CSV table of C-alpha atoms in Angstrom, one decimal:
chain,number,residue,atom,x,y,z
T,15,UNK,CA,-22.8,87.4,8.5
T,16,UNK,CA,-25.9,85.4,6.9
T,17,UNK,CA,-24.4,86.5,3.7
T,18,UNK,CA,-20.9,85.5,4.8
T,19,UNK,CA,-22.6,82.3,5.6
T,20,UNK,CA,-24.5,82.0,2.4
T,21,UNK,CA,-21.5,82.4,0.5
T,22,UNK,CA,-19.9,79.7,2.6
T,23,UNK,CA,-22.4,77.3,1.9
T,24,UNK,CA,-21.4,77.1,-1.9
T,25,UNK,CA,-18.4,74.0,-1.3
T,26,UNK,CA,-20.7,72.2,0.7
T,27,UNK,CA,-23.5,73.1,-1.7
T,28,UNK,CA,-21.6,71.5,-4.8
T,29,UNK,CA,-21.1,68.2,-2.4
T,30,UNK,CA,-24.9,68.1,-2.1
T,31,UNK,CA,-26.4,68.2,-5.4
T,32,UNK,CA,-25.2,64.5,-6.8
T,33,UNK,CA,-25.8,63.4,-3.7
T,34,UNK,CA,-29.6,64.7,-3.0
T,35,UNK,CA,-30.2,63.4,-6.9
T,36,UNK,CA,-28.7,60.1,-6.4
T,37,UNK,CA,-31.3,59.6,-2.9
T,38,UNK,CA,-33.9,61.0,-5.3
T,39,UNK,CA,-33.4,58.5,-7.7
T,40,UNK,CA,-32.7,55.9,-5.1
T,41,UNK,CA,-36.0,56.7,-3.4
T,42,UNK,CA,-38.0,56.5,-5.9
T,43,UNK,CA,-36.4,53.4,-7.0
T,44,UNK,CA,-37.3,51.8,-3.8
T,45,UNK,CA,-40.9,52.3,-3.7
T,46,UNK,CA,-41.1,56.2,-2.6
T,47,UNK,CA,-43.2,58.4,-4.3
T,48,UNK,CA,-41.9,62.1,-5.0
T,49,UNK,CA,-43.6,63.6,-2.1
T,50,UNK,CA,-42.2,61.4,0.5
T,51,UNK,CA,-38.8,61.7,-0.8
T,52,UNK,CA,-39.0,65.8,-0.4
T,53,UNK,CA,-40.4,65.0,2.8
T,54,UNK,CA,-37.8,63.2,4.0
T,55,UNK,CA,-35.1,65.7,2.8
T,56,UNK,CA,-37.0,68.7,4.4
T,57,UNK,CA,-37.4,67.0,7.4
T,58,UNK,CA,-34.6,64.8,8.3
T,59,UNK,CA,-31.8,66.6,6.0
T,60,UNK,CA,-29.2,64.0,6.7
T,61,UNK,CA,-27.9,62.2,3.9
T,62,UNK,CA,-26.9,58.6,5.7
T,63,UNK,CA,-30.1,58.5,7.4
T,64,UNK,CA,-32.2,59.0,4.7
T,65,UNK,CA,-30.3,56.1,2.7
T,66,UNK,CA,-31.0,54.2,5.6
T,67,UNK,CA,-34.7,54.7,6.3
T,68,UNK,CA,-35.3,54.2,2.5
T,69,UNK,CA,-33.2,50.7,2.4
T,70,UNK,CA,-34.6,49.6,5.2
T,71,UNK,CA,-38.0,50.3,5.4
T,72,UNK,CA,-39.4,47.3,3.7
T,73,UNK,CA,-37.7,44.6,5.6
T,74,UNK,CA,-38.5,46.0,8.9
T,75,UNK,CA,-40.0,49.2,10.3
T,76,UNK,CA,-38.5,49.1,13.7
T,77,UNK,CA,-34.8,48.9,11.5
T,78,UNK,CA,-35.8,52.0,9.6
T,79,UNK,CA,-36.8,54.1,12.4
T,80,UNK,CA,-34.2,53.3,14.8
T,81,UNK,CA,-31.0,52.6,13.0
T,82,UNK,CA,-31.0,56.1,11.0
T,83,UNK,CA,-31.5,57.9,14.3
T,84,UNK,CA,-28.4,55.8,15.7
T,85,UNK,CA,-26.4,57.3,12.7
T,86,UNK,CA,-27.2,60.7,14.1
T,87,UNK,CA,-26.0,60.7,17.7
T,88,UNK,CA,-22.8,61.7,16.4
T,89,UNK,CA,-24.6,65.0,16.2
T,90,UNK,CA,-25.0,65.6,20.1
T,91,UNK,CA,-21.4,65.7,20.5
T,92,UNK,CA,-21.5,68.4,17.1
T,93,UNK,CA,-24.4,70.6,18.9
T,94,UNK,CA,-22.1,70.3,22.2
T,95,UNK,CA,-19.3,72.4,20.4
T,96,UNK,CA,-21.1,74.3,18.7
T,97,UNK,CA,-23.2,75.7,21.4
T,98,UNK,CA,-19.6,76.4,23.9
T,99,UNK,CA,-18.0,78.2,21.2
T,100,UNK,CA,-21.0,81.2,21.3
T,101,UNK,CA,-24.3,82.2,22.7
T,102,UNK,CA,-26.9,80.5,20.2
T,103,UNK,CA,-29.8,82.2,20.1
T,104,UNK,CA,-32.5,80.7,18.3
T,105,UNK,CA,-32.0,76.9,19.3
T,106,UNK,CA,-34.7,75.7,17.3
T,107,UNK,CA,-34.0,76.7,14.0
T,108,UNK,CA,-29.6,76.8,14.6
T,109,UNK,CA,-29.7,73.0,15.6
T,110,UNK,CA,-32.0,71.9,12.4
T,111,UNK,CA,-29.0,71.9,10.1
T,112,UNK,CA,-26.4,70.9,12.2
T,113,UNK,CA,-25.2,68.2,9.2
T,114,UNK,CA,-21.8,67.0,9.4
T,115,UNK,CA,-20.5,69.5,6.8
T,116,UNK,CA,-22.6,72.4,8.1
T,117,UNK,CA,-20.4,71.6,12.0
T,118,UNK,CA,-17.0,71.0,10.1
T,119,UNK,CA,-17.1,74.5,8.6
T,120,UNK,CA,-19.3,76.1,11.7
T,121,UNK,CA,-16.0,75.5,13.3
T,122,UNK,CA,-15.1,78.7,11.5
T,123,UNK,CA,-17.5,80.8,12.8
T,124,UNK,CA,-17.7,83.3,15.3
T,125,UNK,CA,-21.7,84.1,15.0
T,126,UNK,CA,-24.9,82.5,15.0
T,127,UNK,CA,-26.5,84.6,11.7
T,128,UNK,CA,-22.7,82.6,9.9
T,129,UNK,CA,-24.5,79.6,10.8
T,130,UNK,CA,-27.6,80.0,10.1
T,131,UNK,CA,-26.5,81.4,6.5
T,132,UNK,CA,-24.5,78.3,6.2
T,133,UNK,CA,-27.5,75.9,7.0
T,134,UNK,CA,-29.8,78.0,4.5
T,135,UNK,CA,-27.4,77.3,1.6
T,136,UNK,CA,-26.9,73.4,2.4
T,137,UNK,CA,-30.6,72.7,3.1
T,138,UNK,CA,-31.4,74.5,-0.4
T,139,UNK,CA,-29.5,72.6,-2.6
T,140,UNK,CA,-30.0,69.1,-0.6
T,141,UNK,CA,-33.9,69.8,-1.5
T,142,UNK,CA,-32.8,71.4,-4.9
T,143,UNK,CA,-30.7,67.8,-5.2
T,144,UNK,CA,-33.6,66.0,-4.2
T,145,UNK,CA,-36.2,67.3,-6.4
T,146,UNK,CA,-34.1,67.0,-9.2
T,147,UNK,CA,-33.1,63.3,-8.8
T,148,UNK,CA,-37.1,62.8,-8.2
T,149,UNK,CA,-37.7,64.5,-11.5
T,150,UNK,CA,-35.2,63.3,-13.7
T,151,UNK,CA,-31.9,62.6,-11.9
T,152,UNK,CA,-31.1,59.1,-13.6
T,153,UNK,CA,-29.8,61.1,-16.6
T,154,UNK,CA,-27.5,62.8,-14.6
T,155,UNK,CA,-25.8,60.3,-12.4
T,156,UNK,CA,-25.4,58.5,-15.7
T,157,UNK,CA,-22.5,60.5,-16.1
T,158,UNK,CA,-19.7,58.3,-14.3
T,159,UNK,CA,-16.9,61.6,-14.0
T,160,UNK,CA,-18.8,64.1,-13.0
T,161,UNK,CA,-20.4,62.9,-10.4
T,162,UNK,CA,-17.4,61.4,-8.5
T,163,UNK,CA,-16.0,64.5,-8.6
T,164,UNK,CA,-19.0,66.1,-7.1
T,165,UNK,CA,-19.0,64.6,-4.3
T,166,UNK,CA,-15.0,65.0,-3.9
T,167,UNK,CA,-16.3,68.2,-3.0
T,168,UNK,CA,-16.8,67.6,0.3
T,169,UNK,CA,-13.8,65.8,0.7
T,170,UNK,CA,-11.9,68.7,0.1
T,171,UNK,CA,-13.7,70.5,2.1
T,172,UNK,CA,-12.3,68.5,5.0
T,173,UNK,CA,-9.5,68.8,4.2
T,174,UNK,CA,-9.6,72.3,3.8
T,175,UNK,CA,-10.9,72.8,7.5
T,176,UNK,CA,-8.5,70.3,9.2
T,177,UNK,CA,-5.4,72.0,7.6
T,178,UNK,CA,-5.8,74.7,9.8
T,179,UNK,CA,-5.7,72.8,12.6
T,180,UNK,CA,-3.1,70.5,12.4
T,181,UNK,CA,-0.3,71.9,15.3
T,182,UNK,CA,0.9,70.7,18.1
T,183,UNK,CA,-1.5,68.6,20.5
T,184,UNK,CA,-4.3,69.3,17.7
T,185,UNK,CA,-2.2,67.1,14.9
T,186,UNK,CA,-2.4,64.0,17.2
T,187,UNK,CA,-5.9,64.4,18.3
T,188,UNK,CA,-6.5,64.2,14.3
T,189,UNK,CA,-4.5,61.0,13.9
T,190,UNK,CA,-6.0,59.4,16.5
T,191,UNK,CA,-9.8,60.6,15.2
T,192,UNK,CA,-9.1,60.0,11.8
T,193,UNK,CA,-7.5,56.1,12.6
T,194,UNK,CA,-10.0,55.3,14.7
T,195,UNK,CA,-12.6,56.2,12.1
T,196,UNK,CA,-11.3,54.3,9.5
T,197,UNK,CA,-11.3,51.0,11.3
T,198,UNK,CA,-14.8,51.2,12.5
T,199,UNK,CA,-15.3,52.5,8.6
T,200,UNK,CA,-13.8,49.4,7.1
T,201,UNK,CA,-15.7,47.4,9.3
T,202,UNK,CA,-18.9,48.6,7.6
T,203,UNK,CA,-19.7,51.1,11.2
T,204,UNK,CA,-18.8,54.7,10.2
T,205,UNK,CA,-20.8,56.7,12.0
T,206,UNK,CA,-20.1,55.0,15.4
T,207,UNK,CA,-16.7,55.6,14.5
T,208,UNK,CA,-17.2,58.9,13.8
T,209,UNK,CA,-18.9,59.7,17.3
T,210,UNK,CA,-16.0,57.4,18.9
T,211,UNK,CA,-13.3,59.6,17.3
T,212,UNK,CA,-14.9,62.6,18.8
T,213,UNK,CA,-15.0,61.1,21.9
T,214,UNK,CA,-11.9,58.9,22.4
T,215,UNK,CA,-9.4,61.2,21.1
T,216,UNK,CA,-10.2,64.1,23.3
T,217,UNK,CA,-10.2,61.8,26.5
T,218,UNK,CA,-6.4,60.0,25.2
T,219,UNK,CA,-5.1,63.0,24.4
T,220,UNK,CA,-5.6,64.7,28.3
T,221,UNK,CA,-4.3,61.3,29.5
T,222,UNK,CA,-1.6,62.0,27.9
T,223,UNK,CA,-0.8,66.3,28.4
T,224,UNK,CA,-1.8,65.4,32.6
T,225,UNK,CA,0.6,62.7,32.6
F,20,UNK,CA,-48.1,54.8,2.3
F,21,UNK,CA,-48.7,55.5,5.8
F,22,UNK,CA,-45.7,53.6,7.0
F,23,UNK,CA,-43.6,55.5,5.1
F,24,UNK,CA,-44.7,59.4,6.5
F,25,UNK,CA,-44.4,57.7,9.8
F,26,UNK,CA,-41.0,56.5,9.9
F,27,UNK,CA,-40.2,59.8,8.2
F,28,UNK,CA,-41.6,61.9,10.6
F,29,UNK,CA,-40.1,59.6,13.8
F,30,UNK,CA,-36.4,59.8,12.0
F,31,UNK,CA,-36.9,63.6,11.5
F,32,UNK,CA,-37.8,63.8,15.4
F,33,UNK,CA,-34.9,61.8,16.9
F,34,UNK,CA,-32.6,63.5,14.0
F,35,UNK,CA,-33.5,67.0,15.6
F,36,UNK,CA,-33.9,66.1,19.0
F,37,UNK,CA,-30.0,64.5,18.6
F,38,UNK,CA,-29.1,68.0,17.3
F,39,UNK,CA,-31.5,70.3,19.6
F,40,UNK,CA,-31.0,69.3,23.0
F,41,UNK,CA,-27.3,69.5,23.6
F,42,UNK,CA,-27.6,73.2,22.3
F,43,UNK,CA,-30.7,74.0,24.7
F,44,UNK,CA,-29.3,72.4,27.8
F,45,UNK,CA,-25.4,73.6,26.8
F,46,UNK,CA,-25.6,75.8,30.4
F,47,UNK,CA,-25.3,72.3,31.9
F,48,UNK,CA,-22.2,71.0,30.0
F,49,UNK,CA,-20.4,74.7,30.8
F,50,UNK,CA,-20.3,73.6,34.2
F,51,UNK,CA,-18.5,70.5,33.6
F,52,UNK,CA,-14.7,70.8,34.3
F,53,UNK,CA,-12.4,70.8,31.8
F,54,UNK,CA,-14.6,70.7,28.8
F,55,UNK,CA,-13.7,73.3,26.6
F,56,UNK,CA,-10.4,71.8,26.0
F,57,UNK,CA,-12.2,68.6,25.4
F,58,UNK,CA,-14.6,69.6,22.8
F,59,UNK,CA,-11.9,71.7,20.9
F,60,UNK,CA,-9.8,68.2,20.7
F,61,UNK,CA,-13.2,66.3,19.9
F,62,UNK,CA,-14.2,68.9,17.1
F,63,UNK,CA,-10.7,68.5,15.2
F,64,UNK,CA,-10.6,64.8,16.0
F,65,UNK,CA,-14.0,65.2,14.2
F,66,UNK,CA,-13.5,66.7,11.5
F,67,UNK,CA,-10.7,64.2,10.6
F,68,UNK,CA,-12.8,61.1,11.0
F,69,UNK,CA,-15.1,62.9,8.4
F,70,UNK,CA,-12.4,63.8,5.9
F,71,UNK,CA,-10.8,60.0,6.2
F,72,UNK,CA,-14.0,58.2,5.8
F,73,UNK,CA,-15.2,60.7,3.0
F,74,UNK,CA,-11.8,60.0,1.3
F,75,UNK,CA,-11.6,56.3,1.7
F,76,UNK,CA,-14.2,53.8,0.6
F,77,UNK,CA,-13.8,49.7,1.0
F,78,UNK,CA,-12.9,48.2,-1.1
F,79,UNK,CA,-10.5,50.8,-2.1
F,80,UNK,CA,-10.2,50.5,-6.1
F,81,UNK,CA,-6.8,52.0,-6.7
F,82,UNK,CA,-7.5,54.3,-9.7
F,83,UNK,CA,-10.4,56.4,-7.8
F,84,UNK,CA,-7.9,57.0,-4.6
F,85,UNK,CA,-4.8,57.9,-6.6
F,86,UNK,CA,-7.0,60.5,-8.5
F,87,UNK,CA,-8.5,62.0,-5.2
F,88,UNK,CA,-5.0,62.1,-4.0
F,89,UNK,CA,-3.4,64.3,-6.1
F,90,UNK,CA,-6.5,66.7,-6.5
F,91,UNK,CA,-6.0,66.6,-3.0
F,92,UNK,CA,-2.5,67.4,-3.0
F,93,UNK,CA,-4.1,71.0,-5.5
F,94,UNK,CA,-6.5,71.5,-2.8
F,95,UNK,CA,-3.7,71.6,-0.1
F,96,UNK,CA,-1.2,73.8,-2.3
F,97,UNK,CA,-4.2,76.2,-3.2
F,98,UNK,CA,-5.1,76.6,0.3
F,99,UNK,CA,-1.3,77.0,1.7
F,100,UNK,CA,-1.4,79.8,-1.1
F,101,UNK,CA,-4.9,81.4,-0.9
F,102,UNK,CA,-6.2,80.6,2.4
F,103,UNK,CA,-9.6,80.7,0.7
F,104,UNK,CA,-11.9,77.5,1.6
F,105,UNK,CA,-14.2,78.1,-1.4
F,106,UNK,CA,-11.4,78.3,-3.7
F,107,UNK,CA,-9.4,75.6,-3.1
F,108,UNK,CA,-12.7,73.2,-3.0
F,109,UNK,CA,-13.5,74.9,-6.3
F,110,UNK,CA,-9.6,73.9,-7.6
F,111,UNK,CA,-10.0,70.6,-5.7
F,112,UNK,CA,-13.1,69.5,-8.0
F,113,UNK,CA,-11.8,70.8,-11.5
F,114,UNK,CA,-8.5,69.2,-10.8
F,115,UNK,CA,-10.7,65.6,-10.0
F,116,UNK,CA,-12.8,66.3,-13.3
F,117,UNK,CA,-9.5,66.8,-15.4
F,118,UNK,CA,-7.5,64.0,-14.1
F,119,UNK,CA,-11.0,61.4,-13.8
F,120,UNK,CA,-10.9,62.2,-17.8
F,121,UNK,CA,-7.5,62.0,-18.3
F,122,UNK,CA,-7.3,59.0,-16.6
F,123,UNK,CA,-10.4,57.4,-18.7
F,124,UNK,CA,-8.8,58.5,-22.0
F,125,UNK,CA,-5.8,56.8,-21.1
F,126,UNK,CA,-7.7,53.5,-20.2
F,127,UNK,CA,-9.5,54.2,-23.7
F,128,UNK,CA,-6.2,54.5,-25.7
F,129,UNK,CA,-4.7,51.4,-23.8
């Protein structure tokens, strides 16, 4: 199943790369040495955080510490799902790599050792992306189609894990989700809207089947 | 800089602690009524706010939505065929690289 998982990994994989080399690039850009910038990728391994904590750090410190880890609560209500659907049972190392693509195609899953393969793939190439942006990644993202497309990736990806879910009660619960993500989005607040959608929707949606 | 491995390591902790503790403490959300049907509504609600708000960025520039559009039309056909997630993410990005180059010689010859 680690293989299955493995194998898995590669849509979310191709998603990564431009994305790890662009904060590589970014990082460095911004006053980060090399070291830092692989630190931050092994250690955090979430991409809107680490954007954040690397903008942010040199107007305030306080700004840089707290507001990436209030882009990440949306990953309490991820572990929550993820640890109903089976027994997980090695919590430490399962909840590491709980990124948003790594829960979106989880959803899939039926075993831990899927998982954990999964999360092995992702965090390689995010550190893979990430030393490659550090060591020469301007050249790269100075390519204006590939990248885009790159990253479309994980778009598709999406889509390709909603599709299957889209019936009856399910459908709605997207609708909801995905419209009230895109008005906290356009408002500039996409991760709160992100944890709201998985939060709100569930709640109208009973309202409305116990009415 | 110091400041810098510090505010790395305190993101890293509050990053896994965010994604830890609901796993190690599940036993105490299986109690709660009702909630399986709630987190199975949450987790597609989920997944749609991620595909909408990886799809969509403001301001939206016309020529980089219609392109993502149809590649995601290929992605949706290829999938409805297939069934195969790799695959159709795989057809989804060539179809983006074709028609982001089509698209830019078009421009060019215009």
């Amino acid at each position: 199943m680690f293989k299955k998982g493995l194998i898995a990994s590669l849509p979310i994989a191709i998603g990564y790369i431009p994305v790890a080399i662009t904060f590589g690039v970014t990082a460095l850009a911004l006053g980060f040495n090399g070291i830092e910038a692989i630190l931050a990728s092994a250690l955090i391994f979430a991409g809107a955080s680490q954007f954040a904590l690397i903008s942010l750090i040199s107007h305030s410190f306080i700004d840089a510490v707290t507001i990436p880890i209030i882009l990440n609560l949306r990953h309490i209500v991820y572990s929550c799902i993820v640890s109903q659907r089976f027994e997980i049972r090695k919590p430490f190392i399962t909840a590491f790599g709980l990124t948003d693509e790594v829960f979106a195609t989880s959803l899939k899953a039926n075993d831990e050792m899927f998982i954990l393969g999964l999360e092995f793939g992702a965090y390689l190439s995010w550190i893979l992306g990430t030393a490659i942006g550090i060591l020469g990644g301007a050249v790269l993202l100075s390519n204006e189609t590939l990248v885009p497309s790159l990253v479309f990736a994980l778009t598709a990806l999406f889509l390709v894990l909603l599709i299957p879910n889209l019936k009856g009660y399910y459908t709605l619960s997207a609708l909801i989700g995905g419209t009230i993500a895109l008005i906290f989005h356009y408002f500039g607040y996409t991760s709160t809207g992100i944890l709201l959608a998985g939060v709100l929707s569930p709640i109208v949606i009973l309202k409305i089947k116990n009415r | 800089m110091m400041e810098h491995y510090v505010a790395i390591i305190l993101v890293a902790i509050g990053t896994y602690l965010a994604r830890f503790l609901p796993i190690y403490f599940n036993e105490r959300f299986k109690r709660l009524k009702g909630i399986d049907e709630f987190l199975t509504y949450s987790s597609t609600a989920l997944i749609s706010a991620l595909f909408v708000t990886s799809l969509l960025s403001f301001p939206v520039k016309l020529k980089n939505i219609s392109i993502s559009i149809v590649a995601l039309a290929f992605v949706f056909v290829s999938y409805k065929k297939w069934k195969n997630l790799g695959f159709s993410v795989l057809i989804g990005v060539t179809a983006h690289i074709l028609l982001s180059f089509l698209l830019n010689c078009i421009v060019c010859a215009v």
